[in-house]
PDB file of C-alpha atoms and ligand atoms in Angstrom:
ATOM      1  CA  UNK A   8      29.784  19.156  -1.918  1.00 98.00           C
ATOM      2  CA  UNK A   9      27.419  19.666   1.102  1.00 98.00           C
ATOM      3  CA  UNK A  10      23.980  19.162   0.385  1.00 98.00           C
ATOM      4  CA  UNK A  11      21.132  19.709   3.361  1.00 99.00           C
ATOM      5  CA  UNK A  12      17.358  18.655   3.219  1.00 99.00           C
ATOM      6  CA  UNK A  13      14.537  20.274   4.684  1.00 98.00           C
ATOM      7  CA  UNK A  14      11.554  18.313   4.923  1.00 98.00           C
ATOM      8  CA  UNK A  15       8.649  16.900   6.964  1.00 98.00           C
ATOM      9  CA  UNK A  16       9.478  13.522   6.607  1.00 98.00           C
ATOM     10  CA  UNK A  17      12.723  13.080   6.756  1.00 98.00           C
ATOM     11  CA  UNK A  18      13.071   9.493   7.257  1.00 98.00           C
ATOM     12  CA  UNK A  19      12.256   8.943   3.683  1.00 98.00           C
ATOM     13  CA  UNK A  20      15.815  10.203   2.934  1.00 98.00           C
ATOM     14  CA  UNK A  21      17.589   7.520   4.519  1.00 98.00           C
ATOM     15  CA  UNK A  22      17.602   4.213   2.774  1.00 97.00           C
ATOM     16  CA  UNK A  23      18.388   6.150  -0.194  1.00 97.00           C
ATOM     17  CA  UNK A  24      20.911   8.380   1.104  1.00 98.00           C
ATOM     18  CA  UNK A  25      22.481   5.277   2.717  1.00 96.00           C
ATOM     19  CA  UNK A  26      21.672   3.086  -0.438  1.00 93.00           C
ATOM     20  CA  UNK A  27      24.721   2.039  -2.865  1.00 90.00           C
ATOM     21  CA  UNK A  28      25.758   4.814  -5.295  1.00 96.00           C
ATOM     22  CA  UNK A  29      24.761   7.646  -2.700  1.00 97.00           C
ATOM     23  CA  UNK A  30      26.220   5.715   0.139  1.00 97.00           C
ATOM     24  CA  UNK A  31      29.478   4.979  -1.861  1.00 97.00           C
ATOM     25  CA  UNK A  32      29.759   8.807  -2.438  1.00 98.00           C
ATOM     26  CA  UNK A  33      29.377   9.593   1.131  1.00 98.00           C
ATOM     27  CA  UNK A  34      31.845   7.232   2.275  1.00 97.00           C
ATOM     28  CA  UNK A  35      34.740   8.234  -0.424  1.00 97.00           C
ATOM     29  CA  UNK A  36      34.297  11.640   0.823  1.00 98.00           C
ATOM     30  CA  UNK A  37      32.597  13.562  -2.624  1.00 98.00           C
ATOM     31  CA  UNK A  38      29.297  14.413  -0.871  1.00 98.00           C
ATOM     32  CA  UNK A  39      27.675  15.185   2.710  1.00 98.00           C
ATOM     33  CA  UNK A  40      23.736  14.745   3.175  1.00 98.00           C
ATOM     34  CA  UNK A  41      22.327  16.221   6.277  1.00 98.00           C
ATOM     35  CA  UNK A  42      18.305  16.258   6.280  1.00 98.00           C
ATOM     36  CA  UNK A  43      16.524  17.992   8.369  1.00 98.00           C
ATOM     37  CA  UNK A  44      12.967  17.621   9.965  1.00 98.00           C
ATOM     38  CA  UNK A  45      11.219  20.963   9.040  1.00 98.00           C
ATOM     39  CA  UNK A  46       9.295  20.762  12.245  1.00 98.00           C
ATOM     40  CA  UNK A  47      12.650  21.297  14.468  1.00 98.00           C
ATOM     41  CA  UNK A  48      11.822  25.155  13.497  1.00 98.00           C
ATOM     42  CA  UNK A  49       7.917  24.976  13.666  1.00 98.00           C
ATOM     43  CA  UNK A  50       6.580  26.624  17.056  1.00 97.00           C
ATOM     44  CA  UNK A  51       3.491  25.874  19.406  1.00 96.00           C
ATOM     45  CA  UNK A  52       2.353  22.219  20.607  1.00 97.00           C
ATOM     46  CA  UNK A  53       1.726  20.607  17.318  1.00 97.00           C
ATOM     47  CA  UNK A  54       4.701  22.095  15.459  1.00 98.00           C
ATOM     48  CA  UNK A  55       2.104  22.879  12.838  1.00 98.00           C
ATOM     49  CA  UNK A  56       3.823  23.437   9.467  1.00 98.00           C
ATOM     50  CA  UNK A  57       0.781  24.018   7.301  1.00 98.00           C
ATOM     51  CA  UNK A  58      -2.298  26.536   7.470  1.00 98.00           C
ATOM     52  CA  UNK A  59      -5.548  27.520   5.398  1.00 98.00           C
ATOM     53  CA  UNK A  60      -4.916  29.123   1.880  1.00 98.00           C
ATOM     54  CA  UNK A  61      -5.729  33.711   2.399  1.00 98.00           C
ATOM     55  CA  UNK A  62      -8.517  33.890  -0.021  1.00 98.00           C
ATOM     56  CA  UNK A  63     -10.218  30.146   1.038  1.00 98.00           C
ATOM     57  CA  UNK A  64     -10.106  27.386  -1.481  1.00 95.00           C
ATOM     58  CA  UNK A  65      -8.560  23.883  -1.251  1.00 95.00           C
ATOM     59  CA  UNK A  66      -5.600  22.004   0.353  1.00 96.00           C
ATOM     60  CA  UNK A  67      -3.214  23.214   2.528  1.00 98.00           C
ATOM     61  CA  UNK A  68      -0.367  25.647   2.243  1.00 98.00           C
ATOM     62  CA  UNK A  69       2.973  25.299   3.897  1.00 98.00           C
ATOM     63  CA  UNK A  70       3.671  28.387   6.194  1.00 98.00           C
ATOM     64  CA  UNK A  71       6.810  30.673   5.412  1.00 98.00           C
ATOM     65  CA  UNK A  72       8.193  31.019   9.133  1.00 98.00           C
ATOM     66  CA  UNK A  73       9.517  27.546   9.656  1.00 98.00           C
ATOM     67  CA  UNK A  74      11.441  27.760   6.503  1.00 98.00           C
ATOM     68  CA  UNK A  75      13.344  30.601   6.930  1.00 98.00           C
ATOM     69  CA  UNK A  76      13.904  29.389  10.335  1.00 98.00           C
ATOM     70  CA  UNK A  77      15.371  26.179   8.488  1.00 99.00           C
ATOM     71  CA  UNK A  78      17.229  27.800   6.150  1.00 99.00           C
ATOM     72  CA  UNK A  79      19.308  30.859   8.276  1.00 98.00           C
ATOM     73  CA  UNK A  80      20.168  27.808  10.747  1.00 98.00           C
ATOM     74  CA  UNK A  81      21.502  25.477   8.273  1.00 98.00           C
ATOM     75  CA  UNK A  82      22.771  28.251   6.282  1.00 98.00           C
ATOM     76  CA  UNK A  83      25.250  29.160   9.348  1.00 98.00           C
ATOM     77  CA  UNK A  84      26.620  25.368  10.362  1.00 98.00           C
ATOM     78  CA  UNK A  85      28.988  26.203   7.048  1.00 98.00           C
ATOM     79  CA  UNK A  86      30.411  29.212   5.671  1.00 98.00           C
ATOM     80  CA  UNK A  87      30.369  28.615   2.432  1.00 98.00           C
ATOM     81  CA  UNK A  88      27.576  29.864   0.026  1.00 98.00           C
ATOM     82  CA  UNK A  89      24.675  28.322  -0.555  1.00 98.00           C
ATOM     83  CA  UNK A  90      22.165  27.397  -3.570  1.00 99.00           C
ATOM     84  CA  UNK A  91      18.898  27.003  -2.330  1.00 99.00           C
ATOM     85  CA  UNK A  92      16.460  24.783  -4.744  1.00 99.00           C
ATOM     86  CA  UNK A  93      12.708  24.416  -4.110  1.00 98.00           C
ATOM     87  CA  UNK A  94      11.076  21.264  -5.698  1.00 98.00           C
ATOM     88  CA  UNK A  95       8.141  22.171  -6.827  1.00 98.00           C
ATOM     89  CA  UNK A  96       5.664  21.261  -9.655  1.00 98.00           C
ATOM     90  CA  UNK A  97       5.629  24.633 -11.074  1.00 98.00           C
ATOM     91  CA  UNK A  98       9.540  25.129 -11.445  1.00 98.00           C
ATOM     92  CA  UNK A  99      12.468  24.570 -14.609  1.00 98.00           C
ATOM     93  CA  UNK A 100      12.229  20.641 -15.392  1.00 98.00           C
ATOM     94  CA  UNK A 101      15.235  19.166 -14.782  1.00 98.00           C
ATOM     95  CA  UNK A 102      17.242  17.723 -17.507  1.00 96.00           C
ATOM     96  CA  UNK A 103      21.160  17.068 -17.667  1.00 95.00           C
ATOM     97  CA  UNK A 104      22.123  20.356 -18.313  1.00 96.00           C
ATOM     98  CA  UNK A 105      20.555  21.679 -15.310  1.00 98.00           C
ATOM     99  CA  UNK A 106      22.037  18.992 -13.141  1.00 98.00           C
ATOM    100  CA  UNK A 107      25.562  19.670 -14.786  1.00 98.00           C
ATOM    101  CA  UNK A 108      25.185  22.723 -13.180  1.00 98.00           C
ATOM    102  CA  UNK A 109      23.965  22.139 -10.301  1.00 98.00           C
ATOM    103  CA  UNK A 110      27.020  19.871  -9.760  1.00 98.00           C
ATOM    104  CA  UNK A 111      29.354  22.353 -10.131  1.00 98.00           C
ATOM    105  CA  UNK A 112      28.605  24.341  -6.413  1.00 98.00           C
ATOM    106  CA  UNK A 113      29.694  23.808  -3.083  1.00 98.00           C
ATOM    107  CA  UNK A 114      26.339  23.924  -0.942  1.00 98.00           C
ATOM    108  CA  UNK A 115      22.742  22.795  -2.225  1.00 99.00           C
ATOM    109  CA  UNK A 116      20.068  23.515   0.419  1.00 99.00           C
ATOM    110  CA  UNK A 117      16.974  21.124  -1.074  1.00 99.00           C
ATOM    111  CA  UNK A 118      13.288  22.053   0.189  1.00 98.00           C
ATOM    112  CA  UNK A 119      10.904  19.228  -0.514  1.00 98.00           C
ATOM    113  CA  UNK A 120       7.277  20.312   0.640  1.00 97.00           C
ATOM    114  CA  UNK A 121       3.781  18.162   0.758  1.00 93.00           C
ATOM    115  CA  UNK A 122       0.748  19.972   0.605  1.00 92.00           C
ATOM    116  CA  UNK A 123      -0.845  22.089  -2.329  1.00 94.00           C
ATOM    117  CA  UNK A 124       2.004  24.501  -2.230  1.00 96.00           C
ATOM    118  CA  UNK A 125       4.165  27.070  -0.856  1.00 98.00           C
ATOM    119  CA  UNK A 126       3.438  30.156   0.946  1.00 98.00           C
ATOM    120  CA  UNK A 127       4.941  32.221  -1.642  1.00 98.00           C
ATOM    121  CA  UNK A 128       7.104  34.664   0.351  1.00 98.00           C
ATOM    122  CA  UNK A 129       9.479  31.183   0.552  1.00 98.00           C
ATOM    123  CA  UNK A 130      10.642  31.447  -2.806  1.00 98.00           C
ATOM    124  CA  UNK A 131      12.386  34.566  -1.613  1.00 98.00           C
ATOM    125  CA  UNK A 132      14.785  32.290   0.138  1.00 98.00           C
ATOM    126  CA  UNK A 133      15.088  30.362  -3.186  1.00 98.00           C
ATOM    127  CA  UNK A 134      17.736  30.675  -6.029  1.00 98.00           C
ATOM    128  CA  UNK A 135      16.131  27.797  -8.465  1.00 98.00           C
ATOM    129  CA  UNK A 136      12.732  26.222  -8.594  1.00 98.00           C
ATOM    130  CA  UNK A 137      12.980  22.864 -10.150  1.00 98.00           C
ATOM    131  CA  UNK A 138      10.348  19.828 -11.136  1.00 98.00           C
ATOM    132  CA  UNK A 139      11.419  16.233 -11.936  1.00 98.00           C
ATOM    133  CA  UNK A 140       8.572  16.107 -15.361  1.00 98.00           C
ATOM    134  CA  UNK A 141       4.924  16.680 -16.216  1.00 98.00           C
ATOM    135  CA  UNK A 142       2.510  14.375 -13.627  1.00 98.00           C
ATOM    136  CA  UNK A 143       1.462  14.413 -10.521  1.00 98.00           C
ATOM    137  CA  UNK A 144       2.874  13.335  -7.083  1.00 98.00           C
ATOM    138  CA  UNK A 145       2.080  13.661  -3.819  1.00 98.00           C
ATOM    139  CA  UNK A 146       5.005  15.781  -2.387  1.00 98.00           C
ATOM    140  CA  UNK A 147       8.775  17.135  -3.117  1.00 98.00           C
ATOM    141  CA  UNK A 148      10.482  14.205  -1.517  1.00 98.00           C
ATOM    142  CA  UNK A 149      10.721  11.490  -4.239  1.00 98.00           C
ATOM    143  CA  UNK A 150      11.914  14.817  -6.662  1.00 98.00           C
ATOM    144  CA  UNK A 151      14.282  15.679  -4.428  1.00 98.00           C
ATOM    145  CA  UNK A 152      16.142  12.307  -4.043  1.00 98.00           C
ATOM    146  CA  UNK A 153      16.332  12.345  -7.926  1.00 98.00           C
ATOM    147  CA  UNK A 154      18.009  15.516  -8.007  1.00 98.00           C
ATOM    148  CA  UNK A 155      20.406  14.468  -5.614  1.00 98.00           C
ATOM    149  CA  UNK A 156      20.910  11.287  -7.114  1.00 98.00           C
ATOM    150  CA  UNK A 157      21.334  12.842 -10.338  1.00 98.00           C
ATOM    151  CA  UNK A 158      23.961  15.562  -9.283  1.00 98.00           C
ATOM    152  CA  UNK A 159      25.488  13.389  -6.652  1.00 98.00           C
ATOM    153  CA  UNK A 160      26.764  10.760  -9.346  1.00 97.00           C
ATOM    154  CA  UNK A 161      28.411  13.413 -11.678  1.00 97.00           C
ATOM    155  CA  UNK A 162      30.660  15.019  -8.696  1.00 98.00           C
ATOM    156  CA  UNK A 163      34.736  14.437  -8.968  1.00 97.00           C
ATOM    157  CA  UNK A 164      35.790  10.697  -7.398  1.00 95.00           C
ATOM    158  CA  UNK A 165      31.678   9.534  -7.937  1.00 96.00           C
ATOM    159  CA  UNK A 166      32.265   7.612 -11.374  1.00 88.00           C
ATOM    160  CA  UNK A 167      34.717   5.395 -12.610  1.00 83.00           C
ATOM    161  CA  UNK A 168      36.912   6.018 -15.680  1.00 68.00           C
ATOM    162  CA  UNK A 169      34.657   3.994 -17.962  1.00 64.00           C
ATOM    163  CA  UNK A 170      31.319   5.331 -16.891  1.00 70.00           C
ATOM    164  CA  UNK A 171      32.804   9.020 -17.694  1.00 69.00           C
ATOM    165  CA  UNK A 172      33.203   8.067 -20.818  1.00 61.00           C
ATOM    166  CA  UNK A 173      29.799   6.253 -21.427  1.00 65.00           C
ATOM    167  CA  UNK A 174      28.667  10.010 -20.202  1.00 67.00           C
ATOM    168  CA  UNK A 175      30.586  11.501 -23.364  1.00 60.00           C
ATOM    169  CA  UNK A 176      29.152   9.099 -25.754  1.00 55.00           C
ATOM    170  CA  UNK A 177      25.514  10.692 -23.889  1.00 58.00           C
ATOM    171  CA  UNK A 178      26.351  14.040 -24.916  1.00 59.00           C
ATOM    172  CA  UNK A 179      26.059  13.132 -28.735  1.00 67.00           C
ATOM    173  CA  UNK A 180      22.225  13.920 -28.196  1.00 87.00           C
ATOM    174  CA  UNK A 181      21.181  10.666 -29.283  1.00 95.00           C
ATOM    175  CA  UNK A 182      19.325   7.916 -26.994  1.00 96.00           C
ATOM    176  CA  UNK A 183      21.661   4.444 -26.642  1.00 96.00           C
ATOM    177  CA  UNK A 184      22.130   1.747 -29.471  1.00 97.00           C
ATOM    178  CA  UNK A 185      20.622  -1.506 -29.004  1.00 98.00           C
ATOM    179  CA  UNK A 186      22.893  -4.007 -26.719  1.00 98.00           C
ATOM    180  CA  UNK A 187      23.214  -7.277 -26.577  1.00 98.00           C
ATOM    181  CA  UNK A 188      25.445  -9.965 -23.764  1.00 98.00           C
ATOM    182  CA  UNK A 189      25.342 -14.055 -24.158  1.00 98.00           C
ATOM    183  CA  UNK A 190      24.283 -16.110 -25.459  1.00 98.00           C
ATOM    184  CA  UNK A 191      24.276 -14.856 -29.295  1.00 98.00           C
ATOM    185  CA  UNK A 192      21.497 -17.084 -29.828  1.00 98.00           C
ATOM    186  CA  UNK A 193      18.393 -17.022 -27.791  1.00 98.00           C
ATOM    187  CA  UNK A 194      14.451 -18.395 -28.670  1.00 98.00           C
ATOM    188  CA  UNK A 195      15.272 -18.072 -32.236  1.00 98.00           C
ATOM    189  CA  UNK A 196      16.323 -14.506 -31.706  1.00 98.00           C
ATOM    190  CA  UNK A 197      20.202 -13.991 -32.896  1.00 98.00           C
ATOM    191  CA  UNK A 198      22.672 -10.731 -32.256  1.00 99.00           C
ATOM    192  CA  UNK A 199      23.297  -8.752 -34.907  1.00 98.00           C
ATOM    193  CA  UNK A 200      26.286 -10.284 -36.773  1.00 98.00           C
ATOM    194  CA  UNK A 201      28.414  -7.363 -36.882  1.00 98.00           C
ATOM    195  CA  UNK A 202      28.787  -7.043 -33.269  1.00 98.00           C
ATOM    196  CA  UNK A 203      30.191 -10.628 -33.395  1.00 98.00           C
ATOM    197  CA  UNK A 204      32.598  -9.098 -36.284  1.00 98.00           C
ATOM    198  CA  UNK A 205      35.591  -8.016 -34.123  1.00 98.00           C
ATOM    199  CA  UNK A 206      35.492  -5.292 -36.986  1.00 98.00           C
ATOM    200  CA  UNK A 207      35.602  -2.092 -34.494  1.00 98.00           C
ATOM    201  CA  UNK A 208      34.892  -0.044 -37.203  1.00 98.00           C
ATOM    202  CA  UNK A 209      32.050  -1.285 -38.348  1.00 98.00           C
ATOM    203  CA  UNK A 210      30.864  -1.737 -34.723  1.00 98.00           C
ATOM    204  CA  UNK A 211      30.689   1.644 -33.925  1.00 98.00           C
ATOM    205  CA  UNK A 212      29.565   2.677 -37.431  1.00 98.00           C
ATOM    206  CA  UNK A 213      26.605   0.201 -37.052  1.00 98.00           C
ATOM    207  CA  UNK A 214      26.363   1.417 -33.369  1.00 98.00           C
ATOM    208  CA  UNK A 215      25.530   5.170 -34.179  1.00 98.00           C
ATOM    209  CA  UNK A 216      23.503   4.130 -37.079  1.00 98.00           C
ATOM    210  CA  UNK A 217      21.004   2.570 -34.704  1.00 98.00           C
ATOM    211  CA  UNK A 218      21.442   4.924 -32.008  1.00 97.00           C
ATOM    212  CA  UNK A 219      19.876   7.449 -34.829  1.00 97.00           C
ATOM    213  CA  UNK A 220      17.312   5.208 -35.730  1.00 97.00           C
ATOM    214  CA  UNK A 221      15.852   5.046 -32.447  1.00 97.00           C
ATOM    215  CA  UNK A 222      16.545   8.205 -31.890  1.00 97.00           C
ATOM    216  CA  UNK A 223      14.008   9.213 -35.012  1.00 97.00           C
ATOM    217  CA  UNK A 224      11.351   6.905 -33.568  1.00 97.00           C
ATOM    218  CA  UNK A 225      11.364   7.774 -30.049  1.00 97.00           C
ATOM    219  CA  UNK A 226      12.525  11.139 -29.210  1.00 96.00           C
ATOM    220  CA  UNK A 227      12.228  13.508 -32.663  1.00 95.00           C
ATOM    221  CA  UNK A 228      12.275  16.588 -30.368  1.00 94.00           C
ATOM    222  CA  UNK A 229      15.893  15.606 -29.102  1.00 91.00           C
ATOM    223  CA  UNK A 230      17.027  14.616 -32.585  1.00 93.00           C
ATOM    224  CA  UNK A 231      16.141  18.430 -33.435  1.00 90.00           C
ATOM    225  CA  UNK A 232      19.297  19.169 -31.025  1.00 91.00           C
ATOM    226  CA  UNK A 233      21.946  16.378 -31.980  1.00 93.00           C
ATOM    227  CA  UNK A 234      25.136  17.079 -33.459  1.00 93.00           C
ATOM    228  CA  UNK A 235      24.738  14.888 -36.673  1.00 96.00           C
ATOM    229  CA  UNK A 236      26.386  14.956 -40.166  1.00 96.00           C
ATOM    230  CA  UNK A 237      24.494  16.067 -43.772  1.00 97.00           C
ATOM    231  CA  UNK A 238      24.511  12.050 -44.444  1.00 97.00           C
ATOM    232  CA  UNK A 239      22.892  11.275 -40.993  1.00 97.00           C
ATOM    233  CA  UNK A 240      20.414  13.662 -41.102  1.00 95.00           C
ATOM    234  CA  UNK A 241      19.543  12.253 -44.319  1.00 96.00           C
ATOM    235  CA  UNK A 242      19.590   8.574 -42.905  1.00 97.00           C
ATOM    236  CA  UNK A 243      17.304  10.167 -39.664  1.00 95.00           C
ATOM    237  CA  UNK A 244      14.895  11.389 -42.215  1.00 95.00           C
ATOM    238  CA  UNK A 245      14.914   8.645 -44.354  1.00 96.00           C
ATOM    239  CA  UNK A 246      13.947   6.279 -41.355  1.00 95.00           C
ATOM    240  CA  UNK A 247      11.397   8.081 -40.226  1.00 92.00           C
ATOM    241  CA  UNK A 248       9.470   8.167 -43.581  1.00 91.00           C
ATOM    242  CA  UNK A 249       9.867   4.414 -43.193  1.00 90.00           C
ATOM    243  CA  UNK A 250       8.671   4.575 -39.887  1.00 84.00           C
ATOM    244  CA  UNK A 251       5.507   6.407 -40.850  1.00 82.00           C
ATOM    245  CA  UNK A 252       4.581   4.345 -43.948  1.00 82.00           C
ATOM    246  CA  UNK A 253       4.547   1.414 -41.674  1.00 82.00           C
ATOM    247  CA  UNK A 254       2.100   2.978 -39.007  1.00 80.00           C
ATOM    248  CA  UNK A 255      -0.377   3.854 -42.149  1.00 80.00           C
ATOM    249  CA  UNK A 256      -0.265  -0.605 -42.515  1.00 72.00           C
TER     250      UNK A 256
HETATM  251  C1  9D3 B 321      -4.028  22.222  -7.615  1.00 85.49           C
HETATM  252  C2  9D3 B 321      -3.053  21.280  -8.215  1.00 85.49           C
HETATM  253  N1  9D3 B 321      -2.267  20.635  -7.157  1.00 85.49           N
HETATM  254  C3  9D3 B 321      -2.520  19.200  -7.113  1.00 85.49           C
HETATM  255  C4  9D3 B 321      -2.938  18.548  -8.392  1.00 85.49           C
HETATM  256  C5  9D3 B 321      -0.859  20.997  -7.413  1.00 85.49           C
HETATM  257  C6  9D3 B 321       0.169  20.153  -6.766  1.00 85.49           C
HETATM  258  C7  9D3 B 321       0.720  20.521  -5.552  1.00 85.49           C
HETATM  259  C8  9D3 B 321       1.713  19.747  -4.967  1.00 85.49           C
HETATM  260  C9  9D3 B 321       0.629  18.996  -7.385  1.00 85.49           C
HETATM  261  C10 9D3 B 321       1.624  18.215  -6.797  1.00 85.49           C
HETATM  262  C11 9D3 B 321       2.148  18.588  -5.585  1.00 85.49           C
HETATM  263  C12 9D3 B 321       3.218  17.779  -4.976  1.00 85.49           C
HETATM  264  N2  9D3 B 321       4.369  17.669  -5.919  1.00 85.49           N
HETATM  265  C13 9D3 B 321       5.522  18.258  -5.710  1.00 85.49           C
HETATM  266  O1  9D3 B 321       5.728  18.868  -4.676  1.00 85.49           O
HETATM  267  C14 9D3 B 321       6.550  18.196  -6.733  1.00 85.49           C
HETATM  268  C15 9D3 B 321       6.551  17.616  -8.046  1.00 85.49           C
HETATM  269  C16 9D3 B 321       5.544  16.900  -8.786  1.00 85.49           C
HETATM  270  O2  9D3 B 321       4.421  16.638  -8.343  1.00 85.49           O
HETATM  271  N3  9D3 B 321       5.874  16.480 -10.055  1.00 85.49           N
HETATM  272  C17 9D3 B 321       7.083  16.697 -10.612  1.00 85.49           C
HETATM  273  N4  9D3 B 321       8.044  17.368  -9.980  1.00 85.49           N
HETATM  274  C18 9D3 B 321       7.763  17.811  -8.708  1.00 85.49           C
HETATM  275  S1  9D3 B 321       8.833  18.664  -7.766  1.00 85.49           S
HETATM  276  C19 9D3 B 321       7.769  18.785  -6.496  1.00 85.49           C
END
């Protein structure tokens, strides 16, 4: 996969792009970053890639010609297509689905904008809008890096064996089961004695059973989704009446 950035600061790419998993990818040949300095394709003296909102009102609004500048360039150093993505506060939240499929294509063109927004005509350029969650930050950059972080690690060569399969064990719908490493005993607190069994059975019996419980208690809205048996759902419910008459205390 090829995946170009278009932003204004563009040095806040590279210690991550360089960093370990990213870097790692790069090197073994899954993934290309280039990033791009939007201003390369911003005219006059300043290379001004902001104006005044049409209609007055606050903040800043990043101007359309630039971009498409930007984006017919990069768009012709490769011939293969491209899927343009705009981070932006207002676009699809991204969840593991979404990067699944963003994964699966050749080019990703990223825009990552400051300012209050976008001149609209730019999302004309755009095939997916995407946000990283529900708060505040000051500008498209840090989303951007978690997108590509996010798609980056799922592309063929990324991952080892092992971690593939700690990505199937994901896809259950449930959050993780409590873990534990040496020592077995520490400030009076002990591991769970059937993970010092060696019964595998039980292990991973015991291991979804938790994984449900905290499931229940922290995310109900993805327990909704998970693939669970009769008896499990039972056990989820059953935990989270327990769960509730302990709050009332
Ligand atoms: C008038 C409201 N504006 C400020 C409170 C809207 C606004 C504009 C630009 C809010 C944040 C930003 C900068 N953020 C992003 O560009 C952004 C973002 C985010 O802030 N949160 C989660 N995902 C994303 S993706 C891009």
């Amino acid at each position: 996969m090829r995946i170009d950035i278009i932003s204004i600061f563009p040095e806040l790419f590279e210690p991550t792009l360089s960093g370990s998993m990213l870097g790692i990818a790069q090197q073994k040949g899954a993934v290309t970053f280039h990033v791009h300095n939007l201003r390369d394709w911003a005219e006059g003296r300043h290379r001004t890639t902001d104006d005044y909102s049409f209609g007055g009102g606050p903040g800043m609004v990043m101007k359309p010609e630039p971009f498409f500048r930007a984006h017919e360039a990069i768009t012709a150093q490769d011939s293969r297509p491209v899927t343009t993505v705009l981070m932006c506060p207002q676009g699809e939240l991204l969840r593991q689905p979404l990067v699944e499929e963003l994964a699966t294509h050749e080019r990703l063109v990223v825009l990552a904008g400051r300012y209050e927004g976008y001149d609209d005509r730019i999302r004309s350029l755009v095939d997916r809008e995407i946000s990283i969650g529900d708060y505040v930050l000051t500008g498209g950059e840090l989303p951007a890096m978690v997108l590509i972080d996010s798609v980056t690690r799922l592309l063929p060569g990324v991952l080892g064996h092992d971690q593939s399969a700690t990505e199937e064990s994901f896809s259950w719908g449930l959050l993780e089961y409590p873990q534990y490493t040496r020592p077995a005993s520490f400030e009076g607190m002990d591991v769970p004695e059937v993970l010092l069994s060696g019964d595998h059975g039980k292990i991973a019996a015991w291991r979804r059973q938790e994984a449900i419980r905290r499931t229940a208690a922290r995310r109900p809205d993805i327990l909704a989704h998970a693939d669970l048996t009769a008896e499990e759902r039972l056990f989820a419910e059953k935990t989270m009446k327990a769960d509730a008459r302990l709050d009332e205390r």
